[in-house]
PDB file of C-alpha atoms in Angstrom:
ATOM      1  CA  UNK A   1      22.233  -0.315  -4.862  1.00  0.00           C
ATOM      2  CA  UNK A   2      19.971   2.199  -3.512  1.00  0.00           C
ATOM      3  CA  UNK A   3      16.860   3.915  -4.705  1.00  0.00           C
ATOM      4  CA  UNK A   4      17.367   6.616  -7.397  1.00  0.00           C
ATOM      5  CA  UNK A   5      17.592  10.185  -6.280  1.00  0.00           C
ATOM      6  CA  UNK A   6      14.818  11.886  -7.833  1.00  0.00           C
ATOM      7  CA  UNK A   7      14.079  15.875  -7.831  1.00  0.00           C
ATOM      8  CA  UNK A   8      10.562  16.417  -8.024  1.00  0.00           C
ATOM      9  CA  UNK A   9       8.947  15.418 -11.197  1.00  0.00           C
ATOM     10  CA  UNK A  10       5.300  14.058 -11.605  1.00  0.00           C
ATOM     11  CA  UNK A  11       5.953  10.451 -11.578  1.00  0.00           C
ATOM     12  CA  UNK A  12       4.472   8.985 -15.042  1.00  0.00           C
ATOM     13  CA  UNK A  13       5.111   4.985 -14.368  1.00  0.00           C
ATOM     14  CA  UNK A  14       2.257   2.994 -15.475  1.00  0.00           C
ATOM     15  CA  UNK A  15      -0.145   1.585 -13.158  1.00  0.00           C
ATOM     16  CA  UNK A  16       0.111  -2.244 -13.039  1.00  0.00           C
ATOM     17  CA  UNK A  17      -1.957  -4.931 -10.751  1.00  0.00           C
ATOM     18  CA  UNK A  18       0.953  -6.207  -8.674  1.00  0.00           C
ATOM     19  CA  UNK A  19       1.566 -10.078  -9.000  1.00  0.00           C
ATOM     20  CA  UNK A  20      -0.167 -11.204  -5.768  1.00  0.00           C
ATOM     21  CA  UNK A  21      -3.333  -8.786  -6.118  1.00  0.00           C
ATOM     22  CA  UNK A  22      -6.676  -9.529  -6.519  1.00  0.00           C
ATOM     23  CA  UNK A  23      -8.708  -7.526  -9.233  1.00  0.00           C
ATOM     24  CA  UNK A  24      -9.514  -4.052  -8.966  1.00  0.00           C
ATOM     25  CA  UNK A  25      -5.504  -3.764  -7.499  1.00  0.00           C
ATOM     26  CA  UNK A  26      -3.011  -1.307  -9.193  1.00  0.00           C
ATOM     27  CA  UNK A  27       0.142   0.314  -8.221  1.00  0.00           C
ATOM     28  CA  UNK A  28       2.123   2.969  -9.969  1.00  0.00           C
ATOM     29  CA  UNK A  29       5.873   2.463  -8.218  1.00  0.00           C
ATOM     30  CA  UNK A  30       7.552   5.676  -7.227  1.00  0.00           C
ATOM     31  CA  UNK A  31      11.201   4.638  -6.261  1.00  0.00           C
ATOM     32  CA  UNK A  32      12.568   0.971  -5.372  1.00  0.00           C
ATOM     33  CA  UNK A  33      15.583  -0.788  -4.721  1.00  0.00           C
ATOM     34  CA  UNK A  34      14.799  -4.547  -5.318  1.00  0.00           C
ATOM     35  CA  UNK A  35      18.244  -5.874  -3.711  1.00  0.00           C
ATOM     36  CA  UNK A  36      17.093  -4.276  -0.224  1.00  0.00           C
ATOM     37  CA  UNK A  37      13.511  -4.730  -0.762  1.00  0.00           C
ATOM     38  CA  UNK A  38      12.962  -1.350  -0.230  1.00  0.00           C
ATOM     39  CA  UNK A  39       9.717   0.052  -2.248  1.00  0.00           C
ATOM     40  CA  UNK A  40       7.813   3.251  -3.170  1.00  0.00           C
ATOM     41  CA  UNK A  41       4.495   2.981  -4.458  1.00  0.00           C
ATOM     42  CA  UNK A  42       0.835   4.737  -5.403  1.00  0.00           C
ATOM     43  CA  UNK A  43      -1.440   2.153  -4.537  1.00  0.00           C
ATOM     44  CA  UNK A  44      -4.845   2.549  -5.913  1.00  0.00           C
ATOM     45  CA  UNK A  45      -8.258   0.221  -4.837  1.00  0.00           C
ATOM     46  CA  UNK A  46     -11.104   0.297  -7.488  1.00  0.00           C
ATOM     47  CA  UNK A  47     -14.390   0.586  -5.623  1.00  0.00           C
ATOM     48  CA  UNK A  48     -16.165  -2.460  -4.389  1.00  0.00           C
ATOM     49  CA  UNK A  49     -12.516  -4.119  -3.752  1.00  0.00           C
ATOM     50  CA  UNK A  50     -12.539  -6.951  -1.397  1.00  0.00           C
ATOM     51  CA  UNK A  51      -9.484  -8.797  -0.136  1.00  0.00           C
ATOM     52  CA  UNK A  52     -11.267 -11.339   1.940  1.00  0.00           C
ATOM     53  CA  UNK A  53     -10.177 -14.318   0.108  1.00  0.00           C
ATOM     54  CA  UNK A  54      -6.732 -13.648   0.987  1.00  0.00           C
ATOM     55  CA  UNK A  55      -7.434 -13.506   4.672  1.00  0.00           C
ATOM     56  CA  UNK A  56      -5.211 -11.472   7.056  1.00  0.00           C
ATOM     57  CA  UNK A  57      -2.237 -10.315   5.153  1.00  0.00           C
ATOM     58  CA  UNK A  58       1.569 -10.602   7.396  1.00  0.00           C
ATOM     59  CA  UNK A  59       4.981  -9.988   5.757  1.00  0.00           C
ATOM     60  CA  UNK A  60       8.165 -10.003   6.467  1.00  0.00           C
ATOM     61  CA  UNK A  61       9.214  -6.045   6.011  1.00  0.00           C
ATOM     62  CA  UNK A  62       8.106  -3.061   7.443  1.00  0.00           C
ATOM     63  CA  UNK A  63       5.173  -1.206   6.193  1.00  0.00           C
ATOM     64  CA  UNK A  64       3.795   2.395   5.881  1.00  0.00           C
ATOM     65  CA  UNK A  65       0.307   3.287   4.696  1.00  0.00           C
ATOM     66  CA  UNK A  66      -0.851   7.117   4.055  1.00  0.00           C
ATOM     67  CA  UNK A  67      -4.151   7.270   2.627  1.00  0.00           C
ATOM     68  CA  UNK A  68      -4.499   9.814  -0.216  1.00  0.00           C
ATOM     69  CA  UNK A  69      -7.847   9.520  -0.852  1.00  0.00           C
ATOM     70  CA  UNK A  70     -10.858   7.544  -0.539  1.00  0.00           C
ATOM     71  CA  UNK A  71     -11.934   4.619   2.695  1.00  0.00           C
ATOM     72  CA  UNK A  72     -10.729   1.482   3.992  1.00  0.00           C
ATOM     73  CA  UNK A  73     -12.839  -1.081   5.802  1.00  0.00           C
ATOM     74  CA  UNK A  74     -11.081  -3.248   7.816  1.00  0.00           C
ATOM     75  CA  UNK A  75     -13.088  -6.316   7.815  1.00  0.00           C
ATOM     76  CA  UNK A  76     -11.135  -7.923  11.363  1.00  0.00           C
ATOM     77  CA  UNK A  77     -11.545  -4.570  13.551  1.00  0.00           C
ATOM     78  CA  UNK A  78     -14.587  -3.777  11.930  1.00  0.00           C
ATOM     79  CA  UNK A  79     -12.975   0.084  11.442  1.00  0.00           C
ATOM     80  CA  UNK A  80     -12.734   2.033   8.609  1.00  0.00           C
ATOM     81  CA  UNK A  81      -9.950   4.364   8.096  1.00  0.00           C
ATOM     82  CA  UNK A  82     -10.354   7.326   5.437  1.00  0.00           C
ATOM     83  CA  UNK A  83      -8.322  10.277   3.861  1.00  0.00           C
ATOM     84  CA  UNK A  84      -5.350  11.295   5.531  1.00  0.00           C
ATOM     85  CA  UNK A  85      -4.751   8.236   8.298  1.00  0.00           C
ATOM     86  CA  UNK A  86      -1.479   6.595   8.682  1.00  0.00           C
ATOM     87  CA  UNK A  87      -0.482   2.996   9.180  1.00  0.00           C
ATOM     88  CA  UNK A  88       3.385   2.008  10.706  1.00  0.00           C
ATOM     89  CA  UNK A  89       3.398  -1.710  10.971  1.00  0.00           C
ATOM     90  CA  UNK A  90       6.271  -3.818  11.712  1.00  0.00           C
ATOM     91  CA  UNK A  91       7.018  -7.485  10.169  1.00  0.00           C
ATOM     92  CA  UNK A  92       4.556  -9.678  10.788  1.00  0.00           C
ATOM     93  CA  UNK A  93       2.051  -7.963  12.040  1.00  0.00           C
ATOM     94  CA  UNK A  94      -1.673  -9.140  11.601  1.00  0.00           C
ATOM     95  CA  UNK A  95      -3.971  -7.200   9.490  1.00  0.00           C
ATOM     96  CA  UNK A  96      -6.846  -7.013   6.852  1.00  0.00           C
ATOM     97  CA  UNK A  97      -8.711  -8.484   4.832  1.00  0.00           C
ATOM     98  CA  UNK A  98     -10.289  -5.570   3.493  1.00  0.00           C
ATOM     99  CA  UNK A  99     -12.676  -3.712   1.699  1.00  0.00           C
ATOM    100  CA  UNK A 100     -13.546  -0.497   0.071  1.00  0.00           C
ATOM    101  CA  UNK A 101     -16.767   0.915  -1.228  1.00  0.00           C
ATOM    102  CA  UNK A 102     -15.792   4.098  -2.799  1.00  0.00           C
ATOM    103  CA  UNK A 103     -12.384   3.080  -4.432  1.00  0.00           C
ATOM    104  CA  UNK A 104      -9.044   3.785  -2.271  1.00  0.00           C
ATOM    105  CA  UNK A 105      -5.255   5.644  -3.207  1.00  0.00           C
ATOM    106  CA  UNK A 106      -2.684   5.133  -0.775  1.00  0.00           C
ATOM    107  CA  UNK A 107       0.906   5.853  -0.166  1.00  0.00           C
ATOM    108  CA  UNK A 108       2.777   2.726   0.661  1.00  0.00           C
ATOM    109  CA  UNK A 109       6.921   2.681   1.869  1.00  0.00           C
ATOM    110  CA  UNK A 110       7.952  -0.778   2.206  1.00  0.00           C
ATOM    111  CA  UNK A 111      11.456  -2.019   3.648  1.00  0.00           C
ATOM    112  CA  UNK A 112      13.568  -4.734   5.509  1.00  0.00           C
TER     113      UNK A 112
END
């Protein structure tokens, strides 16, 4: 299986709080296939999100992070990243926890 081919269209999914997430966590998905764990998604932050009781987040697939719109506070580098940076990490990588005072909506490809 692969992910569906899709012309553009204005995706119309529902936005959901992914199982793992802590409140104010939503994601509309865009395109998946679940048997490669390959993903597509709209992530979206509410404001005043904080991920610090999950600690540093590391996984086992790639991942790519676009911000759309809004800031990041990474709570470890002490940085915040805002509209229109880019994240490439590879498995396992270290990062987070973080936070976001105005609200966050990010573009996030996972994959094997």
């Amino acid at each position: 299986m692969s992910k569906p081919e899709l012309e553009f269209h204005l995706p119309d999914a529902p936005w959901t709080a992914p199982p793992s997430a802590g409140p104010g966590v939503e994601e509309r998905v865009l395109a998946e296939d679940p048997e490669r764990g390959c993903r597509t998604a709209l992530v979206r932050w509410a404001p005043g999100t904080d991920t610090s009781d999950q600690g540093v987040a590391r996984h086992d697939f790639w991942e790519e992070v676009y911000l759309v719109e809004g800031t990041l506070h990474d709570l470890t580098l002490n940085q915040t990243f805002t509209t229109g940076m880019y994240a490439c990490r590879p498995p396992n990588m270290p990062h987070g926890p973080w936070t976001t005072e105005t609200g966050v909506t990010m573009l996030v490809i996972t994959y094997p």
